[in-house]
Backbone as a ProteinNet text record, in pm:
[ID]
protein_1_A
[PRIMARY]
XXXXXXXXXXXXXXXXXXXXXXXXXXXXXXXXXXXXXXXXXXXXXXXXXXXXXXXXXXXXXXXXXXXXXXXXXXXXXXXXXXXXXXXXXXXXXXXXXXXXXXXXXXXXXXXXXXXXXXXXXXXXXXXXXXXXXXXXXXXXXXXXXXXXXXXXXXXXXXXXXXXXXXXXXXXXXXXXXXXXXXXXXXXXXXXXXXXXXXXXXXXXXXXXXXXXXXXXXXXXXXXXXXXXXXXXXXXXXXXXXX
[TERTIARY]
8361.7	8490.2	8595.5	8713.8	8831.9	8893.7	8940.3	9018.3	9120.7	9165.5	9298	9441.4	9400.2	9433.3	9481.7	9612.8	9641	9737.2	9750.7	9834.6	9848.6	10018	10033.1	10104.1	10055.5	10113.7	10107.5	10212.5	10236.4	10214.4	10145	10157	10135.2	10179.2	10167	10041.6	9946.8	9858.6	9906.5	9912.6	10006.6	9904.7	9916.1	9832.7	9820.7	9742.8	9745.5	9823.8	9922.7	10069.1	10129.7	10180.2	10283.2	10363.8	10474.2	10594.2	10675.8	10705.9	10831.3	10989.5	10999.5	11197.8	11219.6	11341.9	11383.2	11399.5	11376.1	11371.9	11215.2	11143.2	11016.9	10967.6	10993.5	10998.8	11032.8	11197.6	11180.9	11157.5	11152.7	11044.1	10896.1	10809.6	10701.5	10731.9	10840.9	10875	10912.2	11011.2	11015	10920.9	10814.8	10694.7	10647	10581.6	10487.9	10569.1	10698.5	10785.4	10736	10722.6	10706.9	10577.7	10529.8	10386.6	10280.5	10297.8	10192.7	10174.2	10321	10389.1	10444.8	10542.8	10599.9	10513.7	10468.9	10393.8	10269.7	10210.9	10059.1	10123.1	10173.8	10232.3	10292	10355.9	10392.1	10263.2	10175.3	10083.7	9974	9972.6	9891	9943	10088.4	10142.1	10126.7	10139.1	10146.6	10253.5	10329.8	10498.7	10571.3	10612.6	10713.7	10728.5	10755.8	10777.7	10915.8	11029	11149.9	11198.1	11358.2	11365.9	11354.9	11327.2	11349.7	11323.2	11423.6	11441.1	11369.6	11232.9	11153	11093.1	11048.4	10948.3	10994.7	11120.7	11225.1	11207.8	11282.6	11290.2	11193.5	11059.7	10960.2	10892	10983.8	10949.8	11005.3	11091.9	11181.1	11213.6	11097.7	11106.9	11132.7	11102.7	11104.5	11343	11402	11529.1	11560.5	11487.6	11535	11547.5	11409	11441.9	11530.5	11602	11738.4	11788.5	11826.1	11995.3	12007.1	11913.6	11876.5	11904.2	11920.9	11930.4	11993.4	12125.5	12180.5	12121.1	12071.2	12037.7	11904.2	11795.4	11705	11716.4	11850.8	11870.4	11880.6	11980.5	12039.1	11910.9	11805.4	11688.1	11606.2	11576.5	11513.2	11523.2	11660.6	11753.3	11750.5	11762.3	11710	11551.5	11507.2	11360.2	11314.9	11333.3	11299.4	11381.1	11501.6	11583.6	11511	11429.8	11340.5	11231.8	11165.1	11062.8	11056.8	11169.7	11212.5	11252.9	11308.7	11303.9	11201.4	11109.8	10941.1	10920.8	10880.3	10788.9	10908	11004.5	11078.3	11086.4	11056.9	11045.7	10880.3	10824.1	10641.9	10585.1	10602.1	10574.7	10457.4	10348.9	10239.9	10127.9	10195.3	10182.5	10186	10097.6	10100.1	10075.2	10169.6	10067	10000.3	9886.3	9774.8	9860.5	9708.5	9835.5	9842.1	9778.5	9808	9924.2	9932.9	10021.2	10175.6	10158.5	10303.6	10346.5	10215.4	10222.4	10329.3	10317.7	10324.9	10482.9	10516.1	10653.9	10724.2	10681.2	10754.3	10815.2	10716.4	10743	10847.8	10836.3	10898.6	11069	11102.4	11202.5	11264.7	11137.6	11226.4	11290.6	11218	11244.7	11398.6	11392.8	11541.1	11653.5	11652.4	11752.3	11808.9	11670.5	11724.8	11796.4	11719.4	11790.3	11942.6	11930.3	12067.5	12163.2	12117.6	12181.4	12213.3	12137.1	12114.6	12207.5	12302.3	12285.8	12436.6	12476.9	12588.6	12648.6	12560.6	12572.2	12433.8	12459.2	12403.2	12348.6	12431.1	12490.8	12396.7	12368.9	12312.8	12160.2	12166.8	12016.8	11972.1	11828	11768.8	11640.6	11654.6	11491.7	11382.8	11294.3	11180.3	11158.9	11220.7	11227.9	11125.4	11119.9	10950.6	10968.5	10880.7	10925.4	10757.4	10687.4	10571.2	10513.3	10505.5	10496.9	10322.1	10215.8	10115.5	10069.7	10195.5	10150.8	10293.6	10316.4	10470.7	10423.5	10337.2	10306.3	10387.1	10373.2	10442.6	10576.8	10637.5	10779.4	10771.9	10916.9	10928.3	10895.1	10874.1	10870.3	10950.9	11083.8	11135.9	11006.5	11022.9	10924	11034.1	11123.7	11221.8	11161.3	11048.3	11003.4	11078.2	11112.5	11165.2	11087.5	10955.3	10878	10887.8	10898.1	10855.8	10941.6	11064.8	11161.6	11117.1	11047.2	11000.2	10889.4	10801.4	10644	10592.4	10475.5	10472.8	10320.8	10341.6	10175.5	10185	10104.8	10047.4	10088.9	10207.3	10203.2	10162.1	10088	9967.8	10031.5	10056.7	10061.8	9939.1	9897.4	9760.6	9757.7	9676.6	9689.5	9549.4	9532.2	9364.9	9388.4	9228.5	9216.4	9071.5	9063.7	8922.2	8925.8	9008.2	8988.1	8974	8910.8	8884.3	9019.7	9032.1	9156.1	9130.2	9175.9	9243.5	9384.6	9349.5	9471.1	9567.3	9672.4	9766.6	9847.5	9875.6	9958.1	9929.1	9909	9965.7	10004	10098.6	10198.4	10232.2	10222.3	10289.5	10483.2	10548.4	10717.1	10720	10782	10848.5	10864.4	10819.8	10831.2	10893.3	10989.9	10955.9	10879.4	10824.4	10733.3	10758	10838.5	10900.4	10905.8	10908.4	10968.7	10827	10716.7	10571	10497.3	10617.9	10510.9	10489.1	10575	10537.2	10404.5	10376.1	10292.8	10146.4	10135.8	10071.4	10019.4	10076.1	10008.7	9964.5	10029.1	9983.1	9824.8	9805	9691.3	9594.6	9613.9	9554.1	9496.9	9597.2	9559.5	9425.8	9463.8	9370.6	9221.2	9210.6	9136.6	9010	9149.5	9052.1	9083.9	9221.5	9239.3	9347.2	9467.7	9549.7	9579.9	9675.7	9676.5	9765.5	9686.9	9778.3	9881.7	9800.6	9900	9859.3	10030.2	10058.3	10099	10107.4	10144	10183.4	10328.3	10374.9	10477.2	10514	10561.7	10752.5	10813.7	10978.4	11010.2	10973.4	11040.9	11002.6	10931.3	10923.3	10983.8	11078.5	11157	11285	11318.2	11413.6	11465.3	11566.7	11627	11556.3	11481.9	11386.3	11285.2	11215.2	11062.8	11073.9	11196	11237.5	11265.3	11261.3	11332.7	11211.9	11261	11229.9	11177.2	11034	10993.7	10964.4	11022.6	10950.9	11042.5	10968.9	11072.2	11077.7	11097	11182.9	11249.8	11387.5	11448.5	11387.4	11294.1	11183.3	11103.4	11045.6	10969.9	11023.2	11172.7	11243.4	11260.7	11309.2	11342.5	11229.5	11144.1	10986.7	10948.3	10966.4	10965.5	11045.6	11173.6	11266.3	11225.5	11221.7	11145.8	11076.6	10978.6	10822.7	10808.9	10960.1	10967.5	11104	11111.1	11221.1	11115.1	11044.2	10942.8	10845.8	10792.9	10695.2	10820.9	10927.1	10986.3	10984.5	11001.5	11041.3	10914.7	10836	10653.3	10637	10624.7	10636	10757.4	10860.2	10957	10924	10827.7	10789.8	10663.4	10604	10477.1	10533	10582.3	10635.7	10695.5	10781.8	10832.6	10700.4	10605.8	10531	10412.9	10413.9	10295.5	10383.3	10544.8	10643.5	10594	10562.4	10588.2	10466	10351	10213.7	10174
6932.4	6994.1	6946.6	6899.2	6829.5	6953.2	6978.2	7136.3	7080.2	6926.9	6876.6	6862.7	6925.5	6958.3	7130.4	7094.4	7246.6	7246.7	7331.5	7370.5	7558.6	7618	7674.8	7723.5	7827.1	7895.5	8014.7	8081.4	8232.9	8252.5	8394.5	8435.9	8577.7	8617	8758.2	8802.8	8889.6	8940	9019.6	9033	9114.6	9267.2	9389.7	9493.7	9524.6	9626.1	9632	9728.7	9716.5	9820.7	9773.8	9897.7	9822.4	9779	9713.7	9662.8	9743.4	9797.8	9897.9	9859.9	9990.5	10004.6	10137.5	10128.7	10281.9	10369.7	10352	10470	10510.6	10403.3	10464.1	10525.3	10533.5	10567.3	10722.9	10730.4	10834	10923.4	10865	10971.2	11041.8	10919	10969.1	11106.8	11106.5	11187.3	11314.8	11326	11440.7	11507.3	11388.2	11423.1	11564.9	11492.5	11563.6	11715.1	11653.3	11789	11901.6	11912.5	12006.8	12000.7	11929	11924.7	11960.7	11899.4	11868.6	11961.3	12055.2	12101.7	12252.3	12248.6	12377.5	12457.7	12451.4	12476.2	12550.6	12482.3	12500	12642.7	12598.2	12690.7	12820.8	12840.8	12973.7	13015	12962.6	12965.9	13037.9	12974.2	13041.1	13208.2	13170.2	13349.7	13416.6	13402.9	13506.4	13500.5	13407.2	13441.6	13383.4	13387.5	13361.1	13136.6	13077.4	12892.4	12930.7	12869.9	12919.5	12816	12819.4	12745.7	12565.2	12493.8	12396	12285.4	12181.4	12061.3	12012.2	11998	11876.6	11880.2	11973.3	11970.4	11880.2	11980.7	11948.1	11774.6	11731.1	11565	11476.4	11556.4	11487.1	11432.9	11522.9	11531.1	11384.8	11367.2	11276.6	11128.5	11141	11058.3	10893.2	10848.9	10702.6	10692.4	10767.4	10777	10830.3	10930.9	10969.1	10884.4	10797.4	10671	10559.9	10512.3	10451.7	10489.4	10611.6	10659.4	10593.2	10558.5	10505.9	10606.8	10566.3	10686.4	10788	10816.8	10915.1	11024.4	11043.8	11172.5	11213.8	11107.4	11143.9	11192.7	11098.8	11186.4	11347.5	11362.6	11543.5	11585.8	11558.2	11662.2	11623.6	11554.2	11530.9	11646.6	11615.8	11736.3	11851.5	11876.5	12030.2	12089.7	12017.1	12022.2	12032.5	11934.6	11971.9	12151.2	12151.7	12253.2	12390.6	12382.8	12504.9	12500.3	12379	12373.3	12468.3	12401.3	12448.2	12605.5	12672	12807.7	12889.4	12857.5	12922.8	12871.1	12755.1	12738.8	12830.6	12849.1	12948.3	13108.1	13121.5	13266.7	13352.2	13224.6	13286	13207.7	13223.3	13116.2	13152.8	13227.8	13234.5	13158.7	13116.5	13038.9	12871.4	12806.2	12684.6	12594	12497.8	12310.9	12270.7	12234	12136	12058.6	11985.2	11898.9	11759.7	11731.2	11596.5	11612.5	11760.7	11756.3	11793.7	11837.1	11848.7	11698.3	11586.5	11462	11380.1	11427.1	11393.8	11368.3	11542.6	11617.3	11535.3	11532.4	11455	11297.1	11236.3	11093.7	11080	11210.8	11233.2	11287.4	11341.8	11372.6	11228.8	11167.8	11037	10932.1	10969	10869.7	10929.5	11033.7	11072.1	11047.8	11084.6	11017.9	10888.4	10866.5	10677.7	10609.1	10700.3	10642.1	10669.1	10811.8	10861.2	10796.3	10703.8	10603.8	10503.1	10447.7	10327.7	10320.4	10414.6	10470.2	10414.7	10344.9	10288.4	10182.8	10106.2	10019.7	9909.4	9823.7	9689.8	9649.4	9652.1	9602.2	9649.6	9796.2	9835.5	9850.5	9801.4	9790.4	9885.9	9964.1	10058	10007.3	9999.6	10030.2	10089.1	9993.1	10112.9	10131.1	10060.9	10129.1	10147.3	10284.8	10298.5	10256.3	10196.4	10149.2	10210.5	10261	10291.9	10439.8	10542.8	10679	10699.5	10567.7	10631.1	10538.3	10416.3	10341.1	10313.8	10457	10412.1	10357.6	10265.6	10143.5	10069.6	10001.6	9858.3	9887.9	9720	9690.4	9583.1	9562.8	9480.3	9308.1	9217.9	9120.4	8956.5	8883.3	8853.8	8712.8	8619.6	8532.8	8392.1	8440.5	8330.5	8212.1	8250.3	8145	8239.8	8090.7	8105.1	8192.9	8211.4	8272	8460.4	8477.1	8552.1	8583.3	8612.7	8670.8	8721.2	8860.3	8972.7	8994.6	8986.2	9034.9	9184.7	9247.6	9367	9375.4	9400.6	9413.7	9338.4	9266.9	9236.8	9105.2	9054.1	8970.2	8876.2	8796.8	8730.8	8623.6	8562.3	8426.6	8361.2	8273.1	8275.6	8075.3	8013.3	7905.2	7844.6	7688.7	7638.6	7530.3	7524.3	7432.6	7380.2	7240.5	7206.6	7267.5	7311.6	7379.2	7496.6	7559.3	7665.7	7781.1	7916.8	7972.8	8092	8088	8247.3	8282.5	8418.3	8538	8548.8	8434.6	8502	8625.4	8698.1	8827.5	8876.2	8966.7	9057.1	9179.7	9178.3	9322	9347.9	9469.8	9504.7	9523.7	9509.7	9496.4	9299.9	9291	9124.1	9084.3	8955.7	8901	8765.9	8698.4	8511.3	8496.7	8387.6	8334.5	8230.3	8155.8	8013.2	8071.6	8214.6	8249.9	8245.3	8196.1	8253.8	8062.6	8034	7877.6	7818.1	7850.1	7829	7916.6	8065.8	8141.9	8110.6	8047.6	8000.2	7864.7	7758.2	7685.4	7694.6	7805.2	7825.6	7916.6	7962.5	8041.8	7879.9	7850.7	7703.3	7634.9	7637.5	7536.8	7629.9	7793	7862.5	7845.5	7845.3	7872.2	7707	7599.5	7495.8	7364.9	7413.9	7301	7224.2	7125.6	7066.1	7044.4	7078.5	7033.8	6864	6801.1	6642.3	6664.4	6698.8	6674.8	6836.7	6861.8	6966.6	7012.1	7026	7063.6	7209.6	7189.8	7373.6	7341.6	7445.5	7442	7415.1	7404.8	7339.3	7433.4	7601.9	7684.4	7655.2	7638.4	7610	7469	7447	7330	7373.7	7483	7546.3	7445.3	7478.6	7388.1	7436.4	7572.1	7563.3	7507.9	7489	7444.8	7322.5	7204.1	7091.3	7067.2	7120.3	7070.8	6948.6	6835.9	6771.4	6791.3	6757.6	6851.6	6692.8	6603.3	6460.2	6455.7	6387.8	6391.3	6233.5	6159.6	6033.8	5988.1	5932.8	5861.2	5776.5	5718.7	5596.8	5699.3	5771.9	5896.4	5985.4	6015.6	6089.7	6003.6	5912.1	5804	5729.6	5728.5	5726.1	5866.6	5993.1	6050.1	6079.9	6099.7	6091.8	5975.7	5847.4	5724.9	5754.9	5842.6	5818.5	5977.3	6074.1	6134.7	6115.6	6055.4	5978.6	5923.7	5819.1	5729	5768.5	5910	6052.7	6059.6	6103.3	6203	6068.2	5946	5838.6	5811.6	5810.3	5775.4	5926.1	6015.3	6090.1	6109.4	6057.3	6075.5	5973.5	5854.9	5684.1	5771.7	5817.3	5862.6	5943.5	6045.4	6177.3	6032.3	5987.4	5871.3	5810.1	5776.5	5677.3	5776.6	5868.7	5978.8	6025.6	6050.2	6055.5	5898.3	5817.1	5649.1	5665.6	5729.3	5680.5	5861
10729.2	10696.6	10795.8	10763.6	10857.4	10882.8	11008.7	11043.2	11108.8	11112.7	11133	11022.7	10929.5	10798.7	10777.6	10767	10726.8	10592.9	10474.9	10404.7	10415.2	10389.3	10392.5	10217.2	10192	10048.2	10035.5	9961.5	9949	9786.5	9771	9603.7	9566.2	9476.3	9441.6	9356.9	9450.3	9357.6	9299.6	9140.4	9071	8986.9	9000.5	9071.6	8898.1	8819.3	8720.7	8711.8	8622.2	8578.5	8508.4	8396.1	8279.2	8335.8	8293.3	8335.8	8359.8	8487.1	8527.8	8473.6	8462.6	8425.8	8428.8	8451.5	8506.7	8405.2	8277.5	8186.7	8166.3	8176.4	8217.6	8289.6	8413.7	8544.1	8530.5	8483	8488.6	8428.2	8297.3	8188.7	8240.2	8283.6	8356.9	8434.1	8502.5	8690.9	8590.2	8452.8	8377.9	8292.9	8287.1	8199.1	8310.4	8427	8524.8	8576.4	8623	8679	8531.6	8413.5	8341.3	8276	8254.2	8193.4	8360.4	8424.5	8506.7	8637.6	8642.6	8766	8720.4	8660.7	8591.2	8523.6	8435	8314.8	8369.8	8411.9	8472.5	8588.7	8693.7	8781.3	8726.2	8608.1	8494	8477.1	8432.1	8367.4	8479.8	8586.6	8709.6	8738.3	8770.8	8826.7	8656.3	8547	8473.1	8423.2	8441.7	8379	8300.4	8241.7	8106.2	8167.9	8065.8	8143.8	8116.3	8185.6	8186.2	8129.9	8058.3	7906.5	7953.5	7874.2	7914.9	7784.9	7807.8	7709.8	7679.6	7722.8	7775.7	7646.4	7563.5	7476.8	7340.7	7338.1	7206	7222.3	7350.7	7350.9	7348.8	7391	7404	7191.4	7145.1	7020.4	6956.4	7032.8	6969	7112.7	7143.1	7255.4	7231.1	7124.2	7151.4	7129.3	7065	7063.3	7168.2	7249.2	7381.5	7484.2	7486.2	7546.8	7570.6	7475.2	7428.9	7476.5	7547.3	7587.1	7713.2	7796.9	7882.2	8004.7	8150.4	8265.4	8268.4	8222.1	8271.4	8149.3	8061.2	8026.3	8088.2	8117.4	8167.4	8331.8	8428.2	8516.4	8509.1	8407.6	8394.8	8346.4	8272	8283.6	8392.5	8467.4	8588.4	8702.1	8716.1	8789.6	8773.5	8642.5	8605.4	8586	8541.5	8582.1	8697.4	8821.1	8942.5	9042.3	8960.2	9014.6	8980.9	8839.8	8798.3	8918	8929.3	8967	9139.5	9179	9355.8	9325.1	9195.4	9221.3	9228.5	9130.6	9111.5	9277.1	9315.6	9436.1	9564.5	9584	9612.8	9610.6	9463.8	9464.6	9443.3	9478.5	9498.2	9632.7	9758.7	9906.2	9928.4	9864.7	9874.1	9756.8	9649.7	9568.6	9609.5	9672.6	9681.9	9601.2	9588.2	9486.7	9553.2	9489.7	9576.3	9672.2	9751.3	9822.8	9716.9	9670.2	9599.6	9465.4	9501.5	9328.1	9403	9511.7	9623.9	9650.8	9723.3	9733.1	9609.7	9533.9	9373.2	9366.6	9395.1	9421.5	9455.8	9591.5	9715.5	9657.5	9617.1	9549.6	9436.7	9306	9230.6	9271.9	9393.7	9450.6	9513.1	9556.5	9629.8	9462.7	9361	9288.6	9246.9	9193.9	9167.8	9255.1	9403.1	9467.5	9468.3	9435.4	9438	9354.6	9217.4	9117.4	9105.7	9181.8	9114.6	9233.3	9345.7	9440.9	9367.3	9255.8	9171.3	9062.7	9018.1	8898.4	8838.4	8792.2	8786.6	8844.9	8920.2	8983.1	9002.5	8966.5	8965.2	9101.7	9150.1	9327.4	9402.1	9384.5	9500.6	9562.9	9670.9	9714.8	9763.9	9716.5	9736.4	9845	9944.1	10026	9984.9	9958.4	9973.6	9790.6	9719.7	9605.7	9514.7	9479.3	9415.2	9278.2	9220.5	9069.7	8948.6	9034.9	8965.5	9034.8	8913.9	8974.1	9019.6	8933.2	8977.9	9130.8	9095.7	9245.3	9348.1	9380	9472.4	9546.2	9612	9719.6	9658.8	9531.4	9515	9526.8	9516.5	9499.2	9473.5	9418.7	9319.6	9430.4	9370.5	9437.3	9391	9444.5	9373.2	9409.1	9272.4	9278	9259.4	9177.4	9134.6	9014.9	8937.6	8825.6	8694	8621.6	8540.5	8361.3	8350.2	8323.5	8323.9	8479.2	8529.1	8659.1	8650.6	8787	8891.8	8834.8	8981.4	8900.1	9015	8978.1	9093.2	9049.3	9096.6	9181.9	9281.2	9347.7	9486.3	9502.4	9690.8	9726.6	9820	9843.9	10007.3	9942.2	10050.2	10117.3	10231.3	10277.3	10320.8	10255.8	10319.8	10372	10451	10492.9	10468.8	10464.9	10442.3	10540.5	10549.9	10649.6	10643.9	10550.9	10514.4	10364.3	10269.6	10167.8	10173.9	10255.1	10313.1	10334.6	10217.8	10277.8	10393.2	10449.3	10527.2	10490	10513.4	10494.9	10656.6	10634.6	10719.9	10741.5	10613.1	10616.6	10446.5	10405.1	10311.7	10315.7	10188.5	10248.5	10074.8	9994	9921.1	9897.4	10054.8	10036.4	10063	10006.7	9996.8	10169.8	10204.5	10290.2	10326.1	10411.8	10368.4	10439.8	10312.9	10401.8	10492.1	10460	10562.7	10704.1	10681	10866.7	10938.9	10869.7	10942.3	10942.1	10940.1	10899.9	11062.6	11159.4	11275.5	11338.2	11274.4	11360.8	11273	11149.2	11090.7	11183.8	11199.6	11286.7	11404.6	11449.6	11617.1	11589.3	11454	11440.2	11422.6	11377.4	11293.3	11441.7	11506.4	11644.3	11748.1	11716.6	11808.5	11754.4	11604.9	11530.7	11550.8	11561.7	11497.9	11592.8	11673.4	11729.2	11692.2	11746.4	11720.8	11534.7	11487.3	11340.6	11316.2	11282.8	11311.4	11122.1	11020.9	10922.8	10811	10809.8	10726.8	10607.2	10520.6	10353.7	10309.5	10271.9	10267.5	10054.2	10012.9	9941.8	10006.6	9878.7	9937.9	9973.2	9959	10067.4	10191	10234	10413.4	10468.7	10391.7	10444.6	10488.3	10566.3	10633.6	10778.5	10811.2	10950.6	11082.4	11029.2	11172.5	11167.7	11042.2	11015.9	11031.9	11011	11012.9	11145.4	11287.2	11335.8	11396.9	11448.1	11510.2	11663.9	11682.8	11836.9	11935.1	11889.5	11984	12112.7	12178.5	12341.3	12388.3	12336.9	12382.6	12209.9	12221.5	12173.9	12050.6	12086.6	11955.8	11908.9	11977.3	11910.2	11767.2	11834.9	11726.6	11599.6	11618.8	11571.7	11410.9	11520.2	11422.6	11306.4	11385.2	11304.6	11149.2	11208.8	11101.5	11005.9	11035.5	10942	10849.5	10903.3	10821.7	10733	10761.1	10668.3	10602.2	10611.4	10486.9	10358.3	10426.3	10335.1	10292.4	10323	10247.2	10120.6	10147.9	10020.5	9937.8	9982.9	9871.4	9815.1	9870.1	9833.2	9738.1	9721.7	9680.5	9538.7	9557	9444.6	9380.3	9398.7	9341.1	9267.7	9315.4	9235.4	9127.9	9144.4	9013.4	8916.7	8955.8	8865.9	8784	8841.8	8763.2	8703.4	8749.5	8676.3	8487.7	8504.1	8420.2	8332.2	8355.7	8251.5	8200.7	8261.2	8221.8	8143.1
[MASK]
++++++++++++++++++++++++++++++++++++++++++++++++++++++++++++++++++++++++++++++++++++++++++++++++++++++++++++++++++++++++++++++++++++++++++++++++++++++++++++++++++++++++++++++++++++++++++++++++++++++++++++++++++++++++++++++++++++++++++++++++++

């Protein structure tokens, strides 16, 4: 196995989940606030479920859907606003903790959205896009196929064919910024790396810079990557004729 050999590449393991959008999203967060949360909780103390939309629309849900956010905000809102009076006016009455956990997530999603909510522009941190997996986020990928993909993204490096896992992280990362700490792992691991292979994102002005220390040195280098990209743009050419 040659371990003077390194390539570096990033990709999204993409997690199993429908395709998020925010009317889904928050249909789900109004489903649970009354089916999963309200309801059950009436149902525990003994007491009347106090009035609510949810059923009527749920009747007529695939047109409810269409209206898109702002009606599902205003029952979100009111749904959770029932919900905080019951858990309010019974403090000996607790939600599990996983169905409080639940809460909590379902509260962060409404703020956000309703941060989101008329505006294109604005960037949300952190933004949860899946109620049964608020870990992910969105991940921009930039293929024309496929824009933003959803789930784990890995940088991982080979050496001999052989991969290792430099970093994964479910929030978006660049990767170009790790292509230096990538070789310094490469060198601990295996020893000097003489030749490297990255995708055209890691061709940034830091990853480029030139590290030679005399004059003919630099000189040489710059040369012989000039005559890579041309050796390289001569081949795509002739792979294109044949």
């Amino acid at each position: 196995m040659t371990t003077a050999r390194s390539c570096s590449v990033a990709g999204c393991y993409e997690s199993h989940v429908r395709y998020p959008t925010d009317v889904k999203l928050l249909w789900e967060c109004c489903e649970w606030v009354s089916e999963k949360a309200t309801f059950p909780y009436c149902s525990r103390l003994g007491i009347s479920r106090p009035r609510s939309r949810y059923t009527e629309q749920c009747r007529k849900q695939p047109a409810y859907s269409r209206r898109r956010r702002k009606s599902l905000l205003h029952l979100l809102g009111k749904g959770l606003g029932r919900l905080q009076v019951l858990l309010d006016g019974h403090p000996d009455e607790h939600l599990p903790d996983r169905a409080f956990a639940r809460l909590r997530t379902i509260k962060k999603v409404y703020t956000q959205q309703l941060a989101a909510f008329g505006s294109s522009s604005v960037s949300i941190p952190d933004r949860i896009v899946s109620l049964a997996k608020p870990y992910l986020r969105p991940i921009v990928r930039g293929r024309e196929n496929k824009r933003v993909e959803f789930g784990m993204k890995a940088h991982i490096f080979q050496a001999g064919g052989i991969s290792f896992v430099d970093r994964f992280s479910f929030d978006a990362f660049n990767e170009s910024a790790r292509l230096k700490l990538t070789y310094a792992k490469h060198k601990w691991l295996f020893g000097a790396c003489h030749q490297l292979g990255a995708d055209g994102i890691y061709a940034t002005n830091t990853n480029r810079r030139v590290m030679a220390r005399t004059g003919a040195t630099e000189k040489l280098w710059v040369f012989f990557g000039i005559m890579t990209a041309n050796a390289m743009a001569i081949a795509k050419r002739q792979l294109s004729i044949y």
